[in-house]
C-alpha positions as a printed Julia matrix, in Angstrom:
177×3 Matrix{Float64}:
 17.23  128.52  -55.9
 17.61  127.79  -52.2
 13.87  127.27  -51.73
 13.78  124.69  -54.52
 17.06  123.15  -53.35
 15.84  122.73  -49.78
 12.22  121.78  -50.47
 12.21  120.33  -53.99
 10.05  121.55  -56.83
  6.79  119.98  -55.74
  7.03  120.99  -52.07
  8.07  124.59  -52.79
  4.91  126.63  -52.4
  4.25  130.02  -53.92
  4.41  131.69  -50.47
  7.79  129.97  -49.9
  9.08  131.32  -53.2
  7.71  134.81  -52.62
  9.38  134.91  -49.21
 12.65  133.54  -50.52
 12.72  136.0   -53.41
 11.28  138.9   -51.43
  8.74  139.57  -54.15
  5.04  140.31  -54.17
  2.75  137.91  -56.01
  2.24  140.43  -58.81
  5.96  141.07  -59.24
  6.63  137.34  -59.27
  4.15  136.66  -62.07
  5.22  139.73  -64.03
  8.92  138.81  -63.84
  8.7   135.05  -64.28
  5.23  133.98  -65.34
  4.98  130.81  -63.28
  6.68  128.51  -60.79
  8.25  126.3   -63.45
  9.91  129.26  -65.16
 11.49  130.33  -61.86
 12.59  126.77  -61.19
 14.21  126.37  -64.61
 15.98  129.73  -64.22
 17.31  128.67  -60.81
 18.45  125.36  -62.28
 20.23  127.18  -65.12
 22.11  129.36  -62.63
 23.1   126.33  -60.54
 24.31  124.45  -63.62
 26.39  127.36  -64.92
 27.99  127.82  -61.49
 28.73  124.08  -61.2
 30.29  123.89  -64.67
 32.34  127.05  -64.11
 33.65  125.78  -60.77
 34.59  122.38  -62.21
 36.19  123.99  -65.28
 38.35  126.19  -63.03
 39.52  123.17  -61.04
 40.12  120.88  -64.01
 41.87  123.49  -66.15
 44.0   124.89  -63.32
 47.7   125.26  -63.97
 48.55  121.94  -62.31
 49.12  118.5   -63.7
 45.96  116.74  -64.95
 46.25  114.06  -62.27
 46.29  116.72  -59.55
 43.44  118.63  -61.23
 41.23  115.52  -61.36
 42.08  114.63  -57.77
 41.25  118.2   -56.68
 37.93  118.04  -58.53
 37.05  114.75  -56.88
 38.09  116.06  -53.47
 35.73  118.98  -54.06
 32.93  116.47  -54.63
 34.0   114.55  -51.52
 33.83  117.72  -49.43
 30.44  118.7   -50.89
 29.18  115.19  -50.15
 29.89  115.05  -46.43
 28.85  116.87  -43.3
 26.0   119.38  -43.35
 26.61  120.25  -46.98
 26.46  116.59  -47.9
 23.15  116.12  -46.11
 21.74  119.07  -48.04
 22.61  117.28  -51.25
 23.02  118.51  -54.77
 20.34  120.61  -56.44
 20.93  118.91  -59.81
 20.81  115.38  -58.38
 17.71  116.28  -56.38
 16.1   117.64  -59.53
 17.02  114.49  -61.46
 15.45  112.21  -58.87
 12.33  114.33  -58.42
 11.6   115.62  -61.9
 13.03  113.22  -64.5
 11.9   111.94  -66.9
  8.49  113.62  -66.48
  9.75  117.17  -67.06
 11.49  117.38  -70.48
 12.99  120.83  -69.85
 14.57  119.77  -66.57
 15.71  116.51  -68.19
 17.41  118.39  -71.02
 19.21  120.66  -68.6
 20.37  117.87  -66.3
 21.56  115.75  -69.24
 23.47  118.77  -70.55
 25.1   119.35  -67.16
 26.31  115.78  -66.9
 27.56  115.84  -70.52
 29.46  119.07  -69.93
 31.06  117.72  -66.76
 31.95  114.49  -68.55
 33.6   116.49  -71.36
 35.64  118.49  -68.84
 36.88  115.32  -67.16
 37.55  113.63  -70.53
 39.64  116.63  -71.62
 41.69  116.42  -68.41
 42.19  112.68  -68.92
 43.39  113.2   -72.5
 45.81  115.89  -71.29
 47.01  113.46  -68.64
 47.5   110.74  -71.24
 49.55  113.09  -73.41
 51.64  114.03  -70.37
 52.22  110.36  -69.52
 50.27  110.6   -66.26
 47.48  108.2   -67.28
 47.36  104.94  -69.2
 47.13  105.93  -72.87
 44.83  102.99  -73.59
 42.04  104.23  -71.32
 38.89  105.38  -73.08
 38.74  108.99  -71.85
 34.99  109.37  -72.4
 34.17  106.07  -70.65
 36.36  106.96  -67.67
 34.92  110.47  -67.56
 31.4   109.02  -67.55
 32.41  106.76  -64.66
 33.88  109.73  -62.76
 30.7   111.81  -63.2
 28.66  108.79  -62.08
 30.89  108.31  -59.05
 30.82  112.0   -58.14
 27.04  112.16  -58.28
 26.78  108.88  -56.39
 28.83  110.53  -53.64
 26.32  113.38  -53.62
 23.5   110.88  -53.05
 25.39  108.99  -50.33
 26.16  112.3   -48.65
 22.46  112.84  -48.06
 22.47  109.57  -46.09
 25.34  110.77  -43.92
 28.46  109.2   -45.44
 31.59  110.59  -43.83
 34.32  112.71  -45.37
 36.72  109.79  -44.75
 34.48  107.47  -46.78
 34.19  110.01  -49.58
 37.93  110.57  -49.72
 38.47  106.79  -49.87
 36.25  106.82  -52.97
 38.49  109.48  -54.48
 41.54  107.29  -53.87
 39.84  104.37  -55.62
 38.96  106.46  -58.68
 42.52  107.77  -58.89
 43.87  104.19  -58.8
 41.67  103.4   -61.77
 43.41  106.12  -63.75
 46.95  104.99  -63.03
């Protein structure tokens, strides 16, 4: 995963992958078949980790407004400093591989849908608890939040600061009130 994350799919050579995985050429082909299969497996692992992490934050035993803020702060932290300049594996995949690779496109679309559903669920819980405006369209706001979060990941590659990212979080939270 790290080889693809750091170099991208097209610039990750077979020797890079073999070194990163500590496999011989024969073992690589026997276990995975080809470069694309390894890439898609790495993407699947990244996606499952990302969804699990966001689910844990958004379903934590805190109020929905705090859970959403914590989730957005997580994105802000991932989008600044060295980690921010590294970027997001999913966003990098989307910009490099979509729409040309249907399997990657399906996975990335699924990731963003799953994240949107997690945020929408937290918004609905917040509406029921009286923390958010009950007239807000939870899916539309969740789509906006996922868009904003991934936009922060892109801006982080260009060196946006943690202060700038946290200001974005404050703006999104104002939208919900």
